[in-house]
Amino acid sequence: GSATGQLCNGSWAAAAWKMSGSFWEMARPLSSTDTPKAVSFYGKAIELNPSNAVYYCNRAAAYSKLGNYPGALRDCERAISIDPKYSKAYGRMGLALSSLNKLSEAVFYYRKALELDPDNETYKSNLKVTEQKMKEAPSPTGGAGGFDLAGLLNNPG
C-alpha cells in the first residue's frame, strides 16, 4: 500500500490504540488525586482528540473540584454538543450550576440526566437536594405567594 494508507491503517492506528490504553491507565488515578494535573492532562487529550465528549466531561469534573464552575460549565456544554445523549455531562452541568446557585437551571440538567439514565441514584439524589434548596430559598418577590418555579417544573402541563 501507499505510505499514506500505511500511516492511516497501520502504525498510526496502533499508536492511537496503544496511547488510549496507557492514557486511561494514567487518567484514572489522576482525576482523584491531583486535580490541577488532571485539568492539564485532559486539556492535552482534548488537543489530540477535540471530538471526545468524555475528555471534556472529565475536565469539567476537575474544574468543579477546583471551584472553577464557569470552566466546568463550558466543558459540559461542549461535551453535550458532541454527544447529546451523554448523561454524565448533564449531571456534571447540574452540579456546576447548583454550585453557582443557579438552582432552576440545575434542576433542568438533572432531569435531562435522569431522562437518559433513569436508574442513576446520584442524579436522583442531586435533583432531590436541589429541589429542596429551591423550596428553602427566599422568594425573589419577597412574599410567600411568590412564583413557584419548583412546582412549575414538577407540573409543567
PDB file of C-alpha atoms in Angstrom:
ATOM      1  CA  GLY A   1       0.000   0.000   0.000  1.00  0.00           C
ATOM      2  CA  SER A   2       0.898   3.624  -0.175  1.00  0.00           C
ATOM      3  CA  ALA A   3       2.743   5.397   2.603  1.00  0.00           C
ATOM      4  CA  THR A   4      -0.412   7.363   3.418  1.00  0.00           C
ATOM      5  CA  GLY A   5      -2.513   4.213   3.569  1.00  0.00           C
ATOM      6  CA  GLN A   6       0.057   2.577   5.806  1.00  0.00           C
ATOM      7  CA  LEU A   7       0.157   5.590   8.101  1.00  0.00           C
ATOM      8  CA  CYS A   8      -3.626   5.698   8.384  1.00  0.00           C
ATOM      9  CA  ASN A   9      -4.222   1.984   8.714  1.00  0.00           C
ATOM     10  CA  GLY A  10      -1.080   0.634  10.285  1.00  0.00           C
ATOM     11  CA  SER A  11       1.309   2.397  12.597  1.00  0.00           C
ATOM     12  CA  TRP A  12      -0.962   5.393  13.310  1.00  0.00           C
ATOM     13  CA  ALA A  13      -3.868   3.180  14.357  1.00  0.00           C
ATOM     14  CA  ALA A  14      -1.573   1.028  16.500  1.00  0.00           C
ATOM     15  CA  ALA A  15      -0.062   4.093  18.158  1.00  0.00           C
ATOM     16  CA  ALA A  16      -3.512   5.558  18.813  1.00  0.00           C
ATOM     17  CA  TRP A  17      -4.729   2.269  20.283  1.00  0.00           C
ATOM     18  CA  LYS A  18      -1.635   1.944  22.483  1.00  0.00           C
ATOM     19  CA  MET A  19      -1.956   5.559  23.603  1.00  0.00           C
ATOM     20  CA  SER A  20      -5.616   5.155  24.505  1.00  0.00           C
ATOM     21  CA  GLY A  21      -4.792   2.196  26.766  1.00  0.00           C
ATOM     22  CA  SER A  22      -1.951   3.927  28.579  1.00  0.00           C
ATOM     23  CA  PHE A  23      -3.994   7.135  28.575  1.00  0.00           C
ATOM     24  CA  TRP A  24      -6.758   5.556  30.651  1.00  0.00           C
ATOM     25  CA  GLU A  25      -4.258   3.892  32.996  1.00  0.00           C
ATOM     26  CA  MET A  26      -2.769   7.327  33.673  1.00  0.00           C
ATOM     27  CA  ALA A  27      -6.058   9.220  33.789  1.00  0.00           C
ATOM     28  CA  ARG A  28      -7.897   7.123  36.369  1.00  0.00           C
ATOM     29  CA  PRO A  29      -5.685   7.856  39.394  1.00  0.00           C
ATOM     30  CA  LEU A  30      -5.017  11.407  38.196  1.00  0.00           C
ATOM     31  CA  SER A  31      -8.566  12.633  38.401  1.00  0.00           C
ATOM     32  CA  SER A  32      -8.950  11.656  42.049  1.00  0.00           C
ATOM     33  CA  THR A  33      -5.527  12.644  43.390  1.00  0.00           C
ATOM     34  CA  ASP A  34      -4.075  15.658  41.597  1.00  0.00           C
ATOM     35  CA  THR A  35      -6.820  17.865  40.239  1.00  0.00           C
ATOM     36  CA  PRO A  36      -4.665  20.588  38.602  1.00  0.00           C
ATOM     37  CA  LYS A  37      -2.696  17.865  36.782  1.00  0.00           C
ATOM     38  CA  ALA A  38      -5.967  16.279  35.683  1.00  0.00           C
ATOM     39  CA  VAL A  39      -7.110  19.603  34.169  1.00  0.00           C
ATOM     40  CA  SER A  40      -3.832  19.853  32.252  1.00  0.00           C
ATOM     41  CA  PHE A  41      -3.917  16.193  31.248  1.00  0.00           C
ATOM     42  CA  TYR A  42      -7.452  16.358  29.853  1.00  0.00           C
ATOM     43  CA  GLY A  43      -6.582  19.630  28.125  1.00  0.00           C
ATOM     44  CA  LYS A  44      -3.820  17.799  26.252  1.00  0.00           C
ATOM     45  CA  ALA A  45      -6.161  14.914  25.489  1.00  0.00           C
ATOM     46  CA  ILE A  46      -8.683  17.398  24.057  1.00  0.00           C
ATOM     47  CA  GLU A  47      -5.955  18.900  21.844  1.00  0.00           C
ATOM     48  CA  LEU A  48      -5.293  15.405  20.451  1.00  0.00           C
ATOM     49  CA  ASN A  49      -8.972  14.492  20.112  1.00  0.00           C
ATOM     50  CA  PRO A  50     -11.276  17.530  20.325  1.00  0.00           C
ATOM     51  CA  SER A  51     -14.362  15.485  19.462  1.00  0.00           C
ATOM     52  CA  ASN A  52     -14.259  13.258  22.568  1.00  0.00           C
ATOM     53  CA  ALA A  53     -17.080  14.205  24.963  1.00  0.00           C
ATOM     54  CA  VAL A  54     -15.590  12.129  27.810  1.00  0.00           C
ATOM     55  CA  TYR A  55     -12.429  14.247  27.932  1.00  0.00           C
ATOM     56  CA  TYR A  56     -14.450  17.465  28.222  1.00  0.00           C
ATOM     57  CA  CYS A  57     -16.692  15.927  30.863  1.00  0.00           C
ATOM     58  CA  ASN A  58     -13.750  14.669  32.920  1.00  0.00           C
ATOM     59  CA  ARG A  59     -12.024  18.044  32.718  1.00  0.00           C
ATOM     60  CA  ALA A  60     -15.320  19.613  33.829  1.00  0.00           C
ATOM     61  CA  ALA A  61     -15.255  17.391  36.927  1.00  0.00           C
ATOM     62  CA  ALA A  62     -11.699  18.520  37.682  1.00  0.00           C
ATOM     63  CA  TYR A  63     -12.663  22.175  37.160  1.00  0.00           C
ATOM     64  CA  SER A  64     -15.564  21.727  39.590  1.00  0.00           C
ATOM     65  CA  LYS A  65     -13.238  20.230  42.212  1.00  0.00           C
ATOM     66  CA  LEU A  66     -11.089  23.354  41.866  1.00  0.00           C
ATOM     67  CA  GLY A  67     -14.123  25.634  42.176  1.00  0.00           C
ATOM     68  CA  ASN A  68     -13.838  26.757  38.538  1.00  0.00           C
ATOM     69  CA  TYR A  69     -17.550  26.355  37.799  1.00  0.00           C
ATOM     70  CA  PRO A  70     -17.559  28.580  34.679  1.00  0.00           C
ATOM     71  CA  GLY A  71     -14.845  26.312  33.224  1.00  0.00           C
ATOM     72  CA  ALA A  72     -16.894  23.258  34.175  1.00  0.00           C
ATOM     73  CA  LEU A  73     -19.995  24.732  32.506  1.00  0.00           C
ATOM     74  CA  ARG A  74     -18.088  25.432  29.274  1.00  0.00           C
ATOM     75  CA  ASP A  75     -16.710  21.894  29.145  1.00  0.00           C
ATOM     76  CA  CYS A  76     -20.098  20.331  29.927  1.00  0.00           C
ATOM     77  CA  GLU A  77     -21.704  22.396  27.168  1.00  0.00           C
ATOM     78  CA  ARG A  78     -19.012  21.207  24.757  1.00  0.00           C
ATOM     79  CA  ALA A  79     -19.445  17.563  25.831  1.00  0.00           C
ATOM     80  CA  ILE A  80     -23.216  17.833  25.336  1.00  0.00           C
ATOM     81  CA  SER A  81     -22.777  19.408  21.898  1.00  0.00           C
ATOM     82  CA  ILE A  82     -20.520  16.485  20.899  1.00  0.00           C
ATOM     83  CA  ASP A  83     -22.744  13.791  22.450  1.00  0.00           C
ATOM     84  CA  PRO A  84     -26.277  14.962  23.329  1.00  0.00           C
ATOM     85  CA  LYS A  85     -27.048  11.567  24.903  1.00  0.00           C
ATOM     86  CA  TYR A  86     -24.137  11.624  27.391  1.00  0.00           C
ATOM     87  CA  SER A  87     -25.971  11.663  30.732  1.00  0.00           C
ATOM     88  CA  LYS A  88     -22.845  12.282  32.801  1.00  0.00           C
ATOM     89  CA  ALA A  89     -22.295  15.646  31.073  1.00  0.00           C
ATOM     90  CA  TYR A  90     -25.825  16.724  32.044  1.00  0.00           C
ATOM     91  CA  GLY A  91     -25.278  15.536  35.618  1.00  0.00           C
ATOM     92  CA  ARG A  92     -21.999  17.444  35.923  1.00  0.00           C
ATOM     93  CA  MET A  93     -23.641  20.507  34.366  1.00  0.00           C
ATOM     94  CA  GLY A  94     -26.286  20.273  37.091  1.00  0.00           C
ATOM     95  CA  LEU A  95     -23.602  20.113  39.782  1.00  0.00           C
ATOM     96  CA  ALA A  96     -21.768  23.159  38.449  1.00  0.00           C
ATOM     97  CA  LEU A  97     -24.998  25.159  38.114  1.00  0.00           C
ATOM     98  CA  SER A  98     -26.078  24.152  41.615  1.00  0.00           C
ATOM     99  CA  SER A  99     -22.706  25.266  42.973  1.00  0.00           C
ATOM    100  CA  LEU A 100     -23.304  28.656  41.306  1.00  0.00           C
ATOM    101  CA  ASN A 101     -26.747  28.745  42.981  1.00  0.00           C
ATOM    102  CA  LYS A 102     -28.483  28.545  39.591  1.00  0.00           C
ATOM    103  CA  LEU A 103     -30.923  26.044  41.020  1.00  0.00           C
ATOM    104  CA  SER A 104     -33.709  26.054  38.430  1.00  0.00           C
ATOM    105  CA  GLU A 105     -31.155  25.525  35.653  1.00  0.00           C
ATOM    106  CA  ALA A 106     -29.509  22.745  37.690  1.00  0.00           C
ATOM    107  CA  VAL A 107     -32.895  21.019  38.078  1.00  0.00           C
ATOM    108  CA  PHE A 108     -33.353  21.109  34.291  1.00  0.00           C
ATOM    109  CA  TYR A 109     -29.990  19.388  33.709  1.00  0.00           C
ATOM    110  CA  TYR A 110     -30.521  16.795  36.464  1.00  0.00           C
ATOM    111  CA  ARG A 111     -33.885  15.935  34.905  1.00  0.00           C
ATOM    112  CA  LYS A 112     -32.239  15.579  31.492  1.00  0.00           C
ATOM    113  CA  ALA A 113     -29.534  13.338  33.003  1.00  0.00           C
ATOM    114  CA  LEU A 114     -32.255  11.172  34.574  1.00  0.00           C
ATOM    115  CA  GLU A 115     -34.168  11.038  31.309  1.00  0.00           C
ATOM    116  CA  LEU A 116     -31.052   9.494  29.727  1.00  0.00           C
ATOM    117  CA  ASP A 117     -30.098   7.329  32.737  1.00  0.00           C
ATOM    118  CA  PRO A 118     -33.300   6.785  34.792  1.00  0.00           C
ATOM    119  CA  ASP A 119     -31.756   4.442  37.379  1.00  0.00           C
ATOM    120  CA  ASN A 120     -28.827   6.669  38.346  1.00  0.00           C
ATOM    121  CA  GLU A 121     -29.112   7.219  42.104  1.00  0.00           C
ATOM    122  CA  THR A 122     -26.642  10.129  42.119  1.00  0.00           C
ATOM    123  CA  TYR A 123     -28.781  12.117  39.677  1.00  0.00           C
ATOM    124  CA  LYS A 124     -31.923  11.316  41.697  1.00  0.00           C
ATOM    125  CA  SER A 125     -30.249  12.431  44.915  1.00  0.00           C
ATOM    126  CA  ASN A 126     -28.797  15.619  43.399  1.00  0.00           C
ATOM    127  CA  LEU A 127     -32.181  16.515  41.904  1.00  0.00           C
ATOM    128  CA  LYS A 128     -33.913  15.995  45.254  1.00  0.00           C
ATOM    129  CA  VAL A 129     -31.344  18.108  47.143  1.00  0.00           C
ATOM    130  CA  THR A 130     -31.541  20.903  44.556  1.00  0.00           C
ATOM    131  CA  GLU A 131     -35.344  20.947  44.584  1.00  0.00           C
ATOM    132  CA  GLN A 132     -35.231  21.120  48.387  1.00  0.00           C
ATOM    133  CA  LYS A 133     -32.801  24.066  48.221  1.00  0.00           C
ATOM    134  CA  MET A 134     -35.216  25.813  45.853  1.00  0.00           C
ATOM    135  CA  LYS A 135     -38.077  25.376  48.333  1.00  0.00           C
ATOM    136  CA  GLU A 136     -35.950  26.795  51.151  1.00  0.00           C
ATOM    137  CA  ALA A 137     -34.612  29.731  49.126  1.00  0.00           C
ATOM    138  CA  PRO A 138     -36.300  33.062  49.811  1.00  0.00           C
ATOM    139  CA  SER A 139     -38.804  34.057  47.157  1.00  0.00           C
ATOM    140  CA  PRO A 140     -37.447  36.637  44.695  1.00  0.00           C
ATOM    141  CA  THR A 141     -40.657  38.652  45.197  1.00  0.00           C
ATOM    142  CA  GLY A 142     -40.126  38.638  48.954  1.00  0.00           C
ATOM    143  CA  GLY A 143     -43.544  37.190  49.767  1.00  0.00           C
ATOM    144  CA  ALA A 144     -44.901  33.737  50.476  1.00  0.00           C
ATOM    145  CA  GLY A 145     -47.063  33.996  47.346  1.00  0.00           C
ATOM    146  CA  GLY A 146     -44.036  34.234  45.033  1.00  0.00           C
ATOM    147  CA  PHE A 147     -43.534  32.370  41.787  1.00  0.00           C
ATOM    148  CA  ASP A 148     -43.279  28.625  42.476  1.00  0.00           C
ATOM    149  CA  LEU A 149     -40.686  27.509  39.928  1.00  0.00           C
ATOM    150  CA  ALA A 150     -40.191  24.091  41.553  1.00  0.00           C
ATOM    151  CA  GLY A 151     -43.932  23.455  41.339  1.00  0.00           C
ATOM    152  CA  LEU A 152     -43.989  24.598  37.726  1.00  0.00           C
ATOM    153  CA  LEU A 153     -41.114  22.266  36.853  1.00  0.00           C
ATOM    154  CA  ASN A 154     -42.832  19.357  38.619  1.00  0.00           C
ATOM    155  CA  ASN A 155     -46.166  20.051  36.871  1.00  0.00           C
ATOM    156  CA  PRO A 156     -45.323  21.671  33.532  1.00  0.00           C
ATOM    157  CA  GLY A 157     -48.737  20.930  31.931  1.00  0.00           C
TER     158      GLY A 157
END
